[in-house]
GROMACS .gro file of C-alpha atoms in nm:
model
  232
    1UNK     CA    1   1.989  -0.938   1.901
    2UNK     CA    2   1.696  -0.746   2.048
    3UNK     CA    3   1.555  -0.795   2.396
    4UNK     CA    4   1.215  -0.625   2.373
    5UNK     CA    5   1.134  -0.715   2.734
    6UNK     CA    6   1.432  -0.529   2.875
    7UNK     CA    7   1.443  -0.266   2.601
    8UNK     CA    8   1.794  -0.296   2.459
    9UNK     CA    9   1.975  -0.432   2.152
   10UNK     CA   10   2.314  -0.600   2.122
   11UNK     CA   11   2.543  -0.718   1.841
   12UNK     CA   12   2.733  -1.047   1.854
   13UNK     CA   13   3.105  -0.993   1.926
   14UNK     CA   14   3.213  -1.198   1.625
   15UNK     CA   15   2.993  -1.003   1.381
   16UNK     CA   16   3.196  -0.885   1.080
   17UNK     CA   17   3.076  -0.525   1.089
   18UNK     CA   18   3.242  -0.185   1.102
   19UNK     CA   19   3.205   0.021   1.423
   20UNK     CA   20   2.972   0.261   1.241
   21UNK     CA   21   2.749  -0.023   1.122
   22UNK     CA   22   2.738  -0.172   1.473
   23UNK     CA   23   2.638   0.165   1.619
   24UNK     CA   24   2.364   0.207   1.355
   25UNK     CA   25   2.222  -0.142   1.417
   26UNK     CA   26   2.223  -0.095   1.794
   27UNK     CA   27   2.044   0.239   1.775
   28UNK     CA   28   1.793   0.092   1.531
   29UNK     CA   29   1.734  -0.194   1.772
   30UNK     CA   30   1.675   0.043   2.062
   31UNK     CA   31   1.433   0.242   1.845
   32UNK     CA   32   1.233  -0.064   1.742
   33UNK     CA   33   1.218  -0.179   2.103
   34UNK     CA   34   1.080   0.161   2.206
   35UNK     CA   35   0.815   0.148   1.932
   36UNK     CA   36   0.707  -0.198   2.041
   37UNK     CA   37   0.650  -0.057   2.389
   38UNK     CA   38   0.415   0.214   2.262
   39UNK     CA   39   0.640   0.501   2.155
   40UNK     CA   40   0.496   0.654   1.835
   41UNK     CA   41   0.821   0.765   1.670
   42UNK     CA   42   1.194   0.725   1.728
   43UNK     CA   43   1.459   0.963   1.594
   44UNK     CA   44   1.826   0.882   1.529
   45UNK     CA   45   2.017   1.210   1.506
   46UNK     CA   46   2.381   1.297   1.439
   47UNK     CA   47   2.559   1.493   1.719
   48UNK     CA   48   2.593   1.819   1.528
   49UNK     CA   49   2.480   2.173   1.611
   50UNK     CA   50   2.115   2.235   1.535
   51UNK     CA   51   2.037   1.874   1.444
   52UNK     CA   52   1.782   1.821   1.721
   53UNK     CA   53   1.590   2.140   1.643
   54UNK     CA   54   1.588   2.064   1.272
   55UNK     CA   55   1.470   1.707   1.334
   56UNK     CA   56   1.186   1.807   1.566
   57UNK     CA   57   1.068   2.132   1.409
   58UNK     CA   58   1.100   2.077   1.034
   59UNK     CA   59   0.902   1.832   0.823
   60UNK     CA   60   1.208   1.678   0.655
   61UNK     CA   61   1.426   1.672   0.968
   62UNK     CA   62   1.799   1.602   0.979
   63UNK     CA   63   1.830   1.239   1.086
   64UNK     CA   64   1.650   0.907   1.056
   65UNK     CA   65   1.290   0.860   1.164
   66UNK     CA   66   1.143   0.521   1.252
   67UNK     CA   67   0.767   0.548   1.286
   68UNK     CA   68   0.476   0.327   1.388
   69UNK     CA   69   0.231   0.520   1.167
   70UNK     CA   70   0.248   0.598   0.795
   71UNK     CA   71   0.469   0.904   0.781
   72UNK     CA   72   0.468   0.925   0.402
   73UNK     CA   73   0.247   0.749   0.150
   74UNK     CA   74  -0.042   0.755  -0.099
   75UNK     CA   75  -0.405   0.709   0.001
   76UNK     CA   76  -0.759   0.777  -0.115
   77UNK     CA   77  -0.861   1.139  -0.066
   78UNK     CA   78  -1.159   1.235   0.149
   79UNK     CA   79  -1.364   1.551   0.202
   80UNK     CA   80  -1.118   1.670   0.468
   81UNK     CA   81  -0.853   1.692   0.193
   82UNK     CA   82  -1.052   1.926  -0.035
   83UNK     CA   83  -0.902   2.247   0.107
   84UNK     CA   84  -0.546   2.112   0.080
   85UNK     CA   85  -0.598   1.987  -0.275
   86UNK     CA   86  -0.754   2.314  -0.388
   87UNK     CA   87  -0.474   2.519  -0.233
   88UNK     CA   88  -0.218   2.317  -0.428
   89UNK     CA   89  -0.396   2.319  -0.766
   90UNK     CA   90  -0.531   2.677  -0.757
   91UNK     CA   91  -0.214   2.838  -0.905
   92UNK     CA   92  -0.225   2.590  -1.196
   93UNK     CA   93  -0.593   2.669  -1.256
   94UNK     CA   94  -0.513   3.041  -1.256
   95UNK     CA   95  -0.235   2.990  -1.514
   96UNK     CA   96  -0.461   2.781  -1.737
   97UNK     CA   97  -0.259   2.463  -1.692
   98UNK     CA   98  -0.555   2.286  -1.524
   99UNK     CA   99  -0.927   2.304  -1.588
  100UNK     CA  100  -1.112   2.491  -1.313
  101UNK     CA  101  -1.224   2.265  -1.029
  102UNK     CA  102  -1.431   2.455  -0.768
  103UNK     CA  103  -1.432   2.314  -0.417
  104UNK     CA  104  -1.789   2.186  -0.453
  105UNK     CA  105  -1.684   1.988  -0.762
  106UNK     CA  106  -1.384   1.848  -0.575
  107UNK     CA  107  -1.614   1.739  -0.292
  108UNK     CA  108  -1.850   1.570  -0.536
  109UNK     CA  109  -1.570   1.381  -0.714
  110UNK     CA  110  -1.341   1.327  -0.413
  111UNK     CA  111  -1.370   0.946  -0.431
  112UNK     CA  112  -1.172   0.954  -0.758
  113UNK     CA  113  -0.883   1.155  -0.607
  114UNK     CA  114  -0.565   1.032  -0.441
  115UNK     CA  115  -0.322   1.225  -0.224
  116UNK     CA  116   0.045   1.174  -0.143
  117UNK     CA  117   0.098   1.286   0.215
  118UNK     CA  118   0.407   1.346   0.426
  119UNK     CA  119   0.341   1.381   0.797
  120UNK     CA  120  -0.024   1.464   0.711
  121UNK     CA  121   0.078   1.738   0.465
  122UNK     CA  122  -0.051   1.688   0.109
  123UNK     CA  123   0.254   1.707  -0.118
  124UNK     CA  124   0.093   1.563  -0.434
  125UNK     CA  125  -0.250   1.485  -0.568
  126UNK     CA  126  -0.412   1.332  -0.877
  127UNK     CA  127  -0.745   1.211  -1.007
  128UNK     CA  128  -0.810   0.870  -1.163
  129UNK     CA  129  -1.131   0.844  -1.368
  130UNK     CA  130  -1.241   0.506  -1.503
  131UNK     CA  131  -1.420   0.471  -1.837
  132UNK     CA  132  -1.577   0.196  -2.043
  133UNK     CA  133  -1.382  -0.048  -2.261
  134UNK     CA  134  -1.085  -0.064  -2.025
  135UNK     CA  135  -0.983   0.304  -2.028
  136UNK     CA  136  -0.872   0.527  -1.741
  137UNK     CA  137  -0.775   0.894  -1.731
  138UNK     CA  138  -0.516   1.048  -1.501
  139UNK     CA  139  -0.582   1.415  -1.437
  140UNK     CA  140  -0.519   1.702  -1.196
  141UNK     CA  141  -0.175   1.562  -1.115
  142UNK     CA  142   0.027   1.814  -0.915
  143UNK     CA  143   0.336   1.779  -0.695
  144UNK     CA  144   0.419   2.047  -0.440
  145UNK     CA  145   0.713   2.259  -0.559
  146UNK     CA  146   0.941   2.169  -0.266
  147UNK     CA  147   0.906   1.797  -0.340
  148UNK     CA  148   0.952   1.786  -0.716
  149UNK     CA  149   1.250   1.600  -0.863
  150UNK     CA  150   1.248   1.367  -0.562
  151UNK     CA  151   1.059   1.071  -0.712
  152UNK     CA  152   0.716   1.162  -0.574
  153UNK     CA  153   0.573   1.223  -0.920
  154UNK     CA  154   0.709   0.889  -1.038
  155UNK     CA  155   0.560   0.715  -0.736
  156UNK     CA  156   0.220   0.877  -0.780
  157UNK     CA  157   0.206   0.797  -1.151
  158UNK     CA  158   0.306   0.434  -1.101
  159UNK     CA  159   0.051   0.397  -0.818
  160UNK     CA  160  -0.228   0.528  -1.042
  161UNK     CA  161  -0.119   0.303  -1.327
  162UNK     CA  162  -0.129   0.005  -1.094
  163UNK     CA  163  -0.476   0.103  -0.977
  164UNK     CA  164  -0.587   0.126  -1.340
  165UNK     CA  165  -0.463  -0.224  -1.418
  166UNK     CA  166  -0.626  -0.364  -1.102
  167UNK     CA  167  -0.955  -0.206  -1.219
  168UNK     CA  168  -0.919  -0.379  -1.558
  169UNK     CA  169  -0.832  -0.052  -1.733
  170UNK     CA  170  -0.496  -0.113  -1.905
  171UNK     CA  171  -0.540   0.183  -2.142
  172UNK     CA  172  -0.434   0.492  -1.949
  173UNK     CA  173  -0.446   0.841  -2.099
  174UNK     CA  174  -0.372   1.200  -1.999
  175UNK     CA  175  -0.480   1.535  -2.145
  176UNK     CA  176  -0.299   1.868  -2.125
  177UNK     CA  177  -0.249   2.190  -2.317
  178UNK     CA  178   0.113   2.200  -2.197
  179UNK     CA  179   0.423   2.004  -2.289
  180UNK     CA  180   0.399   1.633  -2.209
  181UNK     CA  181   0.768   1.538  -2.214
  182UNK     CA  182   0.753   1.387  -1.865
  183UNK     CA  183   0.472   1.151  -1.965
  184UNK     CA  184   0.651   1.064  -2.290
  185UNK     CA  185   0.954   0.964  -2.081
  186UNK     CA  186   0.721   0.730  -1.891
  187UNK     CA  187   0.598   0.550  -2.203
  188UNK     CA  188   0.302   0.763  -2.315
  189UNK     CA  189   0.250   0.831  -2.686
  190UNK     CA  190   0.053   1.100  -2.864
  191UNK     CA  191  -0.286   1.000  -3.000
  192UNK     CA  192  -0.608   1.152  -3.133
  193UNK     CA  193  -0.953   1.224  -2.992
  194UNK     CA  194  -1.092   0.930  -3.188
  195UNK     CA  195  -0.891   0.693  -2.967
  196UNK     CA  196  -1.067   0.807  -2.649
  197UNK     CA  197  -1.353   0.602  -2.502
  198UNK     CA  198  -1.695   0.717  -2.633
  199UNK     CA  199  -1.814   0.884  -2.312
  200UNK     CA  200  -1.489   1.083  -2.280
  201UNK     CA  201  -1.491   1.174  -2.649
  202UNK     CA  202  -1.836   1.328  -2.606
  203UNK     CA  203  -1.716   1.578  -2.345
  204UNK     CA  204  -1.377   1.657  -2.500
  205UNK     CA  205  -1.331   2.035  -2.515
  206UNK     CA  206  -1.227   2.110  -2.874
  207UNK     CA  207  -1.179   2.479  -2.794
  208UNK     CA  208  -0.919   2.397  -2.529
  209UNK     CA  209  -0.733   2.174  -2.779
  210UNK     CA  210  -0.571   1.955  -2.517
  211UNK     CA  211  -0.302   1.716  -2.634
  212UNK     CA  212  -0.378   1.349  -2.569
  213UNK     CA  213  -0.120   1.091  -2.469
  214UNK     CA  214  -0.195   0.726  -2.403
  215UNK     CA  215  -0.018   0.420  -2.269
  216UNK     CA  216  -0.124   0.056  -2.279
  217UNK     CA  217  -0.003  -0.136  -1.975
  218UNK     CA  218   0.024  -0.509  -2.035
  219UNK     CA  219   0.071  -0.615  -1.673
  220UNK     CA  220   0.183  -0.515  -1.324
  221UNK     CA  221   0.514  -0.685  -1.403
  222UNK     CA  222   0.573  -0.425  -1.675
  223UNK     CA  223   0.533  -0.150  -1.414
  224UNK     CA  224   0.771  -0.332  -1.178
  225UNK     CA  225   1.036  -0.326  -1.450
  226UNK     CA  226   0.974   0.043  -1.522
  227UNK     CA  227   1.032   0.135  -1.158
  228UNK     CA  228   1.390   0.011  -1.183
  229UNK     CA  229   1.464   0.293  -1.426
  230UNK     CA  230   1.323   0.578  -1.224
  231UNK     CA  231   1.559   0.873  -1.220
  232UNK     CA  232   1.542   0.992  -0.859
   0.00000   0.00000   0.00000
């Protein structure tokens, strides 16, 4: 039970809960009550040495954060994100993994980019380009090194696939000169240049010899089912 007027939370005496669960629920109730009164964020921290400093001065913290704003999520990129995107993709451009994208080009095409942010830090980015005949291309997909193997890539990919379906583009494809095992694991299959939409086929760089993988998404429900098998 939460009393938001008085700012406290209580648990019924006959509740069949362990002491630890009761303590967690009570602290969560207090936190929610504080947020409803205007506090921006509430932190639940274990009583161990260094926990408070780690929670307040590191991005990933040490406890549980309950926030009124979006602490972590995916959104449309804007011109203010260009510097952060370029900083993240520049090493991959230098290694030849990504096609060069100068900052002025990023600014011009920024409406087709999405960023995954955590406490306003860009930890992943990708571009979604729509083509004729129900095709969409996912490109420039990068996840910050510290956040790989934590499900962020899966989340970004599924978000972009959902956006493609909502834009009536169920045929999603990716191009790369590198290994595509990760995309294969997510249902993409190798195909040829002839299978690309006409406007994309015209600008395909034959000298770069990028591999092409494509996936046809039947419905959002198919993506919902795929999420259940994510290996986090």
